[in-house]
Amino acid sequence: MNPGSQRLRTNTGQQQVHQALQESGAVEFATPEEAIRTDLARTMVPPTVRERLAESLAAESAKPVSWWRRLFS
Amino acid sequence: MLETPVDETPPDSSMAPGGQFPLGSDFAVLYEKHHRQVFYLALRILGDPGQAEDATHDVFIKAYRKIGEFRGDADLRTWLYRITLNHCSNLRQTWHARNVHVQADDTVFELAVGNSENPLRMLEISELGERIHKTLGALPDEYRILLLLVADEELSYDAVAELTKQSTDAVRGKLHRARKAFAVAFQKTA
């Protein structure tokens, strides 16, 4: 078999698979990192984190300065 | 990799004199820029959204308390990741985590005849989170953390090496095996 025609057929096969994937809504990732980055982009951080953090930081700022900090400041 | 806490001393101390950043100013900028990555790292290490939420809150509280010692923006992401890794490590060292977590057998991946050169395919993007969760959960800690860190394009291999306390060459070598292990595990989650 002609190696050139075999490679051409393989490439055509890959293109068909790729096209079929696109049409079906399927996805493919070249590397695990690519899949992870996509997953990260799709992951929503719960807004409660920010709210809780704001409350905690407000409490943190309101904390009285300890006697030894006052002594050495 | 998670066993020994790494040094959390900030690399520089000129950025935030006094460290008094109310949410709504510089600290809010820092939060907006990095919170998604911190949450995601915690989520994929701990495997539980609730725990990841708590961890993200605690990491930023810790960062707030220590940011007065921070010296520059260049390694801020690395510094936050360091705090996150240490925090998750502490959480996972509880009795429950130690006993419930099943350690993956590295040799399974070493001997697997998976083809890591093929693209990772899936039928529905909506399945991605679950597949990534299961896949990473099946990997040894070292591979999981390595892939999560390397996936962040803001982090250099040197920074990853520093965070995982190994040489850059070791990172590159292990990354190859980690990718292969991921591909094998990913196929099994289909």
mmCIF file of C-alpha atoms in Angstrom:
data_model
loop_
_atom_site.group_PDB
_atom_site.id
_atom_site.type_symbol
_atom_site.label_atom_id
_atom_site.label_comp_id
_atom_site.label_asym_id
_atom_site.label_seq_id
_atom_site.Cartn_x
_atom_site.Cartn_y
_atom_site.Cartn_z
ATOM 1 C CA MET A 1 0.000 0.000 0.000
ATOM 2 C CA ASN A 2 1.237 3.448 -0.800
ATOM 3 C CA PRO A 3 2.320 5.052 2.549
ATOM 4 C CA GLY A 4 1.288 8.465 1.266
ATOM 5 C CA SER A 5 -2.256 7.409 0.554
ATOM 6 C CA GLN A 6 -2.431 5.619 3.937
ATOM 7 C CA ARG A 7 -1.417 8.831 5.754
ATOM 8 C CA LEU A 8 -3.936 10.788 3.698
ATOM 9 C CA ARG A 9 -6.641 8.337 4.675
ATOM 10 C CA THR A 10 -5.628 8.574 8.352
ATOM 11 C CA ASN A 11 -5.745 12.370 8.220
ATOM 12 C CA THR A 12 -9.121 12.272 6.524
ATOM 13 C CA GLY A 13 -10.323 9.892 9.222
ATOM 14 C CA GLN A 14 -9.131 12.238 11.967
ATOM 15 C CA GLN A 15 -10.844 15.185 10.280
ATOM 16 C CA GLN A 16 -14.061 13.201 10.077
ATOM 17 C CA VAL A 17 -13.831 12.298 13.760
ATOM 18 C CA HIS A 18 -13.131 15.932 14.633
ATOM 19 C CA GLN A 19 -16.045 17.137 12.513
ATOM 20 C CA ALA A 20 -18.352 14.510 14.025
ATOM 21 C CA LEU A 21 -17.287 15.591 17.517
ATOM 22 C CA GLN A 22 -18.004 19.229 16.726
ATOM 23 C CA GLU A 23 -21.407 18.430 15.276
ATOM 24 C CA SER A 24 -22.397 16.329 18.276
ATOM 25 C CA GLY A 25 -21.366 19.037 20.754
ATOM 26 C CA ALA A 26 -18.547 16.871 22.045
ATOM 27 C CA VAL A 27 -15.202 18.322 23.032
ATOM 28 C CA GLU A 28 -11.613 17.204 23.064
ATOM 29 C CA PHE A 29 -8.526 18.443 24.861
ATOM 30 C CA ALA A 30 -4.971 18.051 23.657
ATOM 31 C CA THR A 31 -3.526 17.885 27.175
ATOM 32 C CA PRO A 32 -4.700 17.421 30.772
ATOM 33 C CA GLU A 33 -3.705 21.033 31.445
ATOM 34 C CA GLU A 34 -6.076 22.221 28.728
ATOM 35 C CA ALA A 35 -8.916 20.193 30.253
ATOM 36 C CA ILE A 36 -8.099 21.562 33.714
ATOM 37 C CA ARG A 37 -8.002 25.175 32.466
ATOM 38 C CA THR A 38 -11.395 24.709 30.819
ATOM 39 C CA ASP A 39 -12.768 23.179 34.010
ATOM 40 C CA LEU A 40 -11.387 26.092 36.018
ATOM 41 C CA ALA A 41 -13.009 28.616 33.682
ATOM 42 C CA ARG A 42 -16.341 26.818 34.111
ATOM 43 C CA THR A 43 -16.080 26.621 37.902
ATOM 44 C CA MET A 44 -17.975 29.318 39.756
ATOM 45 C CA VAL A 45 -16.787 30.469 43.152
ATOM 46 C CA PRO A 46 -19.752 30.744 45.537
ATOM 47 C CA PRO A 47 -20.460 34.443 46.257
ATOM 48 C CA THR A 48 -20.725 33.542 49.942
ATOM 49 C CA VAL A 49 -16.912 33.300 50.077
ATOM 50 C CA ARG A 50 -16.598 37.012 49.376
ATOM 51 C CA GLU A 51 -19.365 37.900 51.806
ATOM 52 C CA ARG A 52 -17.866 35.805 54.606
ATOM 53 C CA LEU A 53 -14.440 37.235 53.897
ATOM 54 C CA ALA A 54 -15.747 40.795 54.070
ATOM 55 C CA GLU A 55 -17.344 40.054 57.454
ATOM 56 C CA SER A 56 -14.204 38.394 58.768
ATOM 57 C CA LEU A 57 -11.987 41.247 57.614
ATOM 58 C CA ALA A 58 -14.296 43.795 59.192
ATOM 59 C CA ALA A 59 -14.051 41.889 62.479
ATOM 60 C CA GLU A 60 -10.305 41.577 62.019
ATOM 61 C CA SER A 61 -9.919 45.349 61.621
ATOM 62 C CA ALA A 62 -12.083 45.975 64.689
ATOM 63 C CA LYS A 63 -9.948 43.773 66.925
ATOM 64 C CA PRO A 64 -8.300 45.685 69.777
ATOM 65 C CA VAL A 65 -4.528 45.905 69.601
ATOM 66 C CA SER A 66 -2.935 43.698 72.245
ATOM 67 C CA TRP A 67 -0.951 45.310 75.071
ATOM 68 C CA TRP A 68 2.368 43.915 73.865
ATOM 69 C CA ARG A 69 1.815 45.247 70.331
ATOM 70 C CA ARG A 70 1.066 48.700 71.802
ATOM 71 C CA LEU A 71 4.176 48.396 73.943
ATOM 72 C CA PHE A 72 6.457 47.665 71.003
ATOM 73 C CA SER A 73 4.801 49.890 68.381
ATOM 74 C CA MET B 1 3.964 16.172 48.460
ATOM 75 C CA LEU B 2 1.403 17.592 50.832
ATOM 76 C CA GLU B 3 3.007 16.146 53.920
ATOM 77 C CA THR B 4 5.486 18.891 54.814
ATOM 78 C CA PRO B 5 4.285 22.480 55.039
ATOM 79 C CA VAL B 6 6.323 24.860 52.956
ATOM 80 C CA ASP B 7 7.604 28.246 54.064
ATOM 81 C CA GLU B 8 4.847 30.849 53.789
ATOM 82 C CA THR B 9 7.038 33.864 54.407
ATOM 83 C CA PRO B 10 6.149 36.388 51.704
ATOM 84 C CA PRO B 11 8.974 37.062 49.258
ATOM 85 C CA ASP B 12 8.864 40.854 49.587
ATOM 86 C CA SER B 13 7.534 43.490 52.013
ATOM 87 C CA SER B 14 7.037 46.809 50.191
ATOM 88 C CA MET B 15 3.573 46.233 48.694
ATOM 89 C CA ALA B 16 1.347 46.735 51.678
ATOM 90 C CA PRO B 17 2.782 48.612 54.615
ATOM 91 C CA GLY B 18 0.801 47.783 57.691
ATOM 92 C CA GLY B 19 -1.307 45.228 55.827
ATOM 93 C CA GLN B 20 -4.519 47.130 56.519
ATOM 94 C CA PHE B 21 -6.581 46.473 53.409
ATOM 95 C CA PRO B 22 -10.321 46.796 53.815
ATOM 96 C CA LEU B 23 -12.301 44.699 51.374
ATOM 97 C CA GLY B 24 -13.076 47.253 48.672
ATOM 98 C CA SER B 25 -9.550 48.478 48.042
ATOM 99 C CA ASP B 26 -6.200 46.852 47.223
ATOM 100 C CA PHE B 27 -7.045 43.672 49.029
ATOM 101 C CA ALA B 28 -10.238 43.396 47.005
ATOM 102 C CA VAL B 29 -8.155 43.700 43.823
ATOM 103 C CA LEU B 30 -5.939 40.902 45.055
ATOM 104 C CA TYR B 31 -9.003 38.801 45.848
ATOM 105 C CA GLU B 32 -10.635 39.428 42.482
ATOM 106 C CA LYS B 33 -7.462 38.513 40.647
ATOM 107 C CA HIS B 34 -6.656 35.273 42.435
ATOM 108 C CA HIS B 35 -9.695 33.896 44.245
ATOM 109 C CA ARG B 36 -10.885 31.662 41.436
ATOM 110 C CA GLN B 37 -7.514 29.922 41.184
ATOM 111 C CA VAL B 38 -7.265 29.507 44.962
ATOM 112 C CA PHE B 39 -10.804 28.106 45.160
ATOM 113 C CA TYR B 40 -10.216 25.748 42.244
ATOM 114 C CA LEU B 41 -6.939 24.426 43.652
ATOM 115 C CA ALA B 42 -8.597 23.788 47.014
ATOM 116 C CA LEU B 43 -11.636 22.221 45.331
ATOM 117 C CA ARG B 44 -9.585 19.772 43.307
ATOM 118 C CA ILE B 45 -7.302 18.865 46.202
ATOM 119 C CA LEU B 46 -10.013 18.499 48.839
ATOM 120 C CA GLY B 47 -12.709 17.248 46.464
ATOM 121 C CA ASP B 48 -15.513 18.961 48.354
ATOM 122 C CA PRO B 49 -17.054 22.351 47.423
ATOM 123 C CA GLY B 50 -17.906 23.197 51.039
ATOM 124 C CA GLN B 51 -14.403 22.504 52.257
ATOM 125 C CA ALA B 52 -12.979 24.422 49.301
ATOM 126 C CA GLU B 53 -15.155 27.402 50.211
ATOM 127 C CA ASP B 54 -13.910 27.346 53.803
ATOM 128 C CA ALA B 55 -10.337 26.900 52.631
ATOM 129 C CA THR B 56 -10.559 29.875 50.245
ATOM 130 C CA HIS B 57 -11.894 32.055 53.039
ATOM 131 C CA ASP B 58 -9.138 30.927 55.417
ATOM 132 C CA VAL B 59 -6.383 31.329 52.823
ATOM 133 C CA PHE B 60 -7.353 34.949 52.160
ATOM 134 C CA ILE B 61 -7.664 35.712 55.864
ATOM 135 C CA LYS B 62 -4.158 34.345 56.292
ATOM 136 C CA ALA B 63 -2.958 36.365 53.306
ATOM 137 C CA TYR B 64 -4.566 39.490 54.762
ATOM 138 C CA ARG B 65 -2.756 39.025 58.048
ATOM 139 C CA LYS B 66 0.600 38.451 56.364
ATOM 140 C CA ILE B 67 0.359 40.773 53.390
ATOM 141 C CA GLY B 68 2.147 43.547 55.239
ATOM 142 C CA GLU B 69 5.284 41.460 54.875
ATOM 143 C CA PHE B 70 4.757 41.002 51.139
ATOM 144 C CA ARG B 71 7.246 42.732 48.845
ATOM 145 C CA GLY B 72 5.895 42.613 45.307
ATOM 146 C CA ASP B 73 3.339 41.346 42.845
ATOM 147 C CA ALA B 74 5.608 39.048 40.848
ATOM 148 C CA ASP B 75 5.225 35.996 43.054
ATOM 149 C CA LEU B 76 1.868 36.792 44.608
ATOM 150 C CA ARG B 77 0.105 33.884 42.917
ATOM 151 C CA THR B 78 2.881 31.539 44.012
ATOM 152 C CA TRP B 79 2.628 32.833 47.567
ATOM 153 C CA LEU B 80 -1.155 32.321 47.644
ATOM 154 C CA TYR B 81 -0.766 28.827 46.220
ATOM 155 C CA ARG B 82 1.788 28.068 48.938
ATOM 156 C CA ILE B 83 -0.673 29.088 51.627
ATOM 157 C CA THR B 84 -3.405 27.053 49.915
ATOM 158 C CA LEU B 85 -1.254 23.932 49.644
ATOM 159 C CA ASN B 86 -0.265 24.154 53.303
ATOM 160 C CA HIS B 87 -3.834 24.776 54.389
ATOM 161 C CA CYS B 88 -5.192 21.840 52.381
ATOM 162 C CA SER B 89 -2.389 19.659 53.663
ATOM 163 C CA ASN B 90 -3.359 20.471 57.250
ATOM 164 C CA LEU B 91 -7.005 19.745 56.536
ATOM 165 C CA ARG B 92 -6.213 16.435 54.932
ATOM 166 C CA GLN B 93 -4.068 15.353 57.835
ATOM 167 C CA THR B 94 -7.116 15.046 60.045
ATOM 168 C CA TRP B 95 -8.112 11.565 61.114
ATOM 169 C CA HIS B 96 -11.036 11.443 58.695
ATOM 170 C CA ALA B 97 -9.044 12.485 55.682
ATOM 171 C CA ARG B 98 -6.227 10.089 56.506
ATOM 172 C CA ASN B 99 -8.547 7.139 56.838
ATOM 173 C CA VAL B 100 -11.086 7.769 54.123
ATOM 174 C CA HIS B 101 -8.761 8.853 51.355
ATOM 175 C CA VAL B 102 -7.532 5.934 49.263
ATOM 176 C CA GLN B 103 -3.992 6.438 48.092
ATOM 177 C CA ALA B 104 -3.601 5.641 44.417
ATOM 178 C CA ASP B 105 -1.029 3.068 43.420
ATOM 179 C CA ASP B 106 1.550 4.797 41.265
ATOM 180 C CA THR B 107 2.651 1.555 39.625
ATOM 181 C CA VAL B 108 -0.780 1.133 38.077
ATOM 182 C CA PHE B 109 -0.136 4.242 36.025
ATOM 183 C CA GLU B 110 3.483 3.409 35.323
ATOM 184 C CA LEU B 111 2.493 0.059 33.819
ATOM 185 C CA ALA B 112 -0.657 1.229 32.077
ATOM 186 C CA VAL B 113 -0.643 1.000 28.317
ATOM 187 C CA GLY B 114 -2.685 4.133 27.819
ATOM 188 C CA ASN B 115 -1.921 6.376 24.907
ATOM 189 C CA SER B 116 -1.326 9.807 26.409
ATOM 190 C CA GLU B 117 -0.678 11.273 22.955
ATOM 191 C CA ASN B 118 -4.328 10.946 21.960
ATOM 192 C CA PRO B 119 -6.586 13.904 22.753
ATOM 193 C CA LEU B 120 -8.923 13.603 25.717
ATOM 194 C CA ARG B 121 -12.405 13.301 24.288
ATOM 195 C CA MET B 122 -15.762 13.637 25.907
ATOM 196 C CA LEU B 123 -19.310 13.790 24.647
ATOM 197 C CA GLU B 124 -20.676 16.591 26.808
ATOM 198 C CA ILE B 125 -18.825 19.600 28.191
ATOM 199 C CA SER B 126 -21.266 19.547 31.106
ATOM 200 C CA GLU B 127 -19.588 16.332 32.288
ATOM 201 C CA LEU B 128 -16.181 17.979 32.480
ATOM 202 C CA GLY B 129 -16.214 18.900 36.174
ATOM 203 C CA GLU B 130 -17.241 15.426 37.263
ATOM 204 C CA ARG B 131 -14.722 13.730 34.958
ATOM 205 C CA ILE B 132 -11.874 15.981 36.122
ATOM 206 C CA HIS B 133 -12.877 15.416 39.744
ATOM 207 C CA LYS B 134 -12.853 11.627 39.332
ATOM 208 C CA THR B 135 -9.694 11.610 37.253
ATOM 209 C CA LEU B 136 -7.679 13.772 39.631
ATOM 210 C CA GLY B 137 -9.074 11.787 42.552
ATOM 211 C CA ALA B 138 -7.607 8.639 41.086
ATOM 212 C CA LEU B 139 -4.108 10.097 40.798
ATOM 213 C CA PRO B 140 -1.388 10.149 43.440
ATOM 214 C CA ASP B 141 -1.232 13.491 45.297
ATOM 215 C CA GLU B 142 2.040 14.379 43.644
ATOM 216 C CA TYR B 143 0.687 14.063 40.099
ATOM 217 C CA ARG B 144 -2.582 15.786 40.947
ATOM 218 C CA ILE B 145 -0.891 18.846 42.423
ATOM 219 C CA LEU B 146 1.692 18.975 39.680
ATOM 220 C CA LEU B 147 -0.951 19.034 36.942
ATOM 221 C CA LEU B 148 -3.073 21.594 38.761
ATOM 222 C CA LEU B 149 -0.114 23.930 39.187
ATOM 223 C CA VAL B 150 1.295 23.489 35.691
ATOM 224 C CA ALA B 151 -2.162 24.150 34.218
ATOM 225 C CA ASP B 152 -1.866 27.704 35.549
ATOM 226 C CA GLU B 153 -0.079 29.494 32.745
ATOM 227 C CA GLU B 154 0.948 32.322 35.066
ATOM 228 C CA LEU B 155 3.199 29.925 36.948
ATOM 229 C CA SER B 156 6.658 29.140 35.616
ATOM 230 C CA TYR B 157 8.152 25.653 35.931
ATOM 231 C CA ASP B 158 10.586 27.186 38.427
ATOM 232 C CA ALA B 159 7.679 28.377 40.570
ATOM 233 C CA VAL B 160 6.062 24.939 40.362
ATOM 234 C CA ALA B 161 9.373 23.385 41.359
ATOM 235 C CA GLU B 162 9.629 25.749 44.327
ATOM 236 C CA LEU B 163 6.078 25.003 45.442
ATOM 237 C CA THR B 164 6.556 21.266 45.185
ATOM 238 C CA LYS B 165 10.056 21.385 46.639
ATOM 239 C CA GLN B 166 11.908 19.692 43.827
ATOM 240 C CA SER B 167 14.107 20.634 40.896
ATOM 241 C CA THR B 168 12.707 22.001 37.650
ATOM 242 C CA ASP B 169 14.078 18.949 35.840
ATOM 243 C CA ALA B 170 12.215 16.700 38.252
ATOM 244 C CA VAL B 171 9.028 18.641 37.543
ATOM 245 C CA ARG B 172 9.444 18.130 33.815
ATOM 246 C CA GLY B 173 10.147 14.431 34.255
ATOM 247 C CA LYS B 174 7.223 13.795 36.563
ATOM 248 C CA LEU B 175 4.912 15.880 34.441
ATOM 249 C CA HIS B 176 5.304 13.444 31.587
ATOM 250 C CA ARG B 177 4.239 10.570 33.832
ATOM 251 C CA ALA B 178 1.470 12.653 35.368
ATOM 252 C CA ARG B 179 -0.006 13.400 31.929
ATOM 253 C CA LYS B 180 0.051 9.726 31.062
ATOM 254 C CA ALA B 181 -1.573 8.799 34.368
ATOM 255 C CA PHE B 182 -4.237 11.457 33.798
ATOM 256 C CA ALA B 183 -5.008 10.138 30.294
ATOM 257 C CA VAL B 184 -5.368 6.577 31.597
ATOM 258 C CA ALA B 185 -7.599 7.638 34.484
ATOM 259 C CA PHE B 186 -9.642 9.989 32.293
ATOM 260 C CA GLN B 187 -10.514 7.169 29.895
ATOM 261 C CA LYS B 188 -11.745 5.096 32.810
ATOM 262 C CA THR B 189 -14.159 7.820 33.904
ATOM 263 C CA ALA B 190 -16.078 7.731 30.585
#
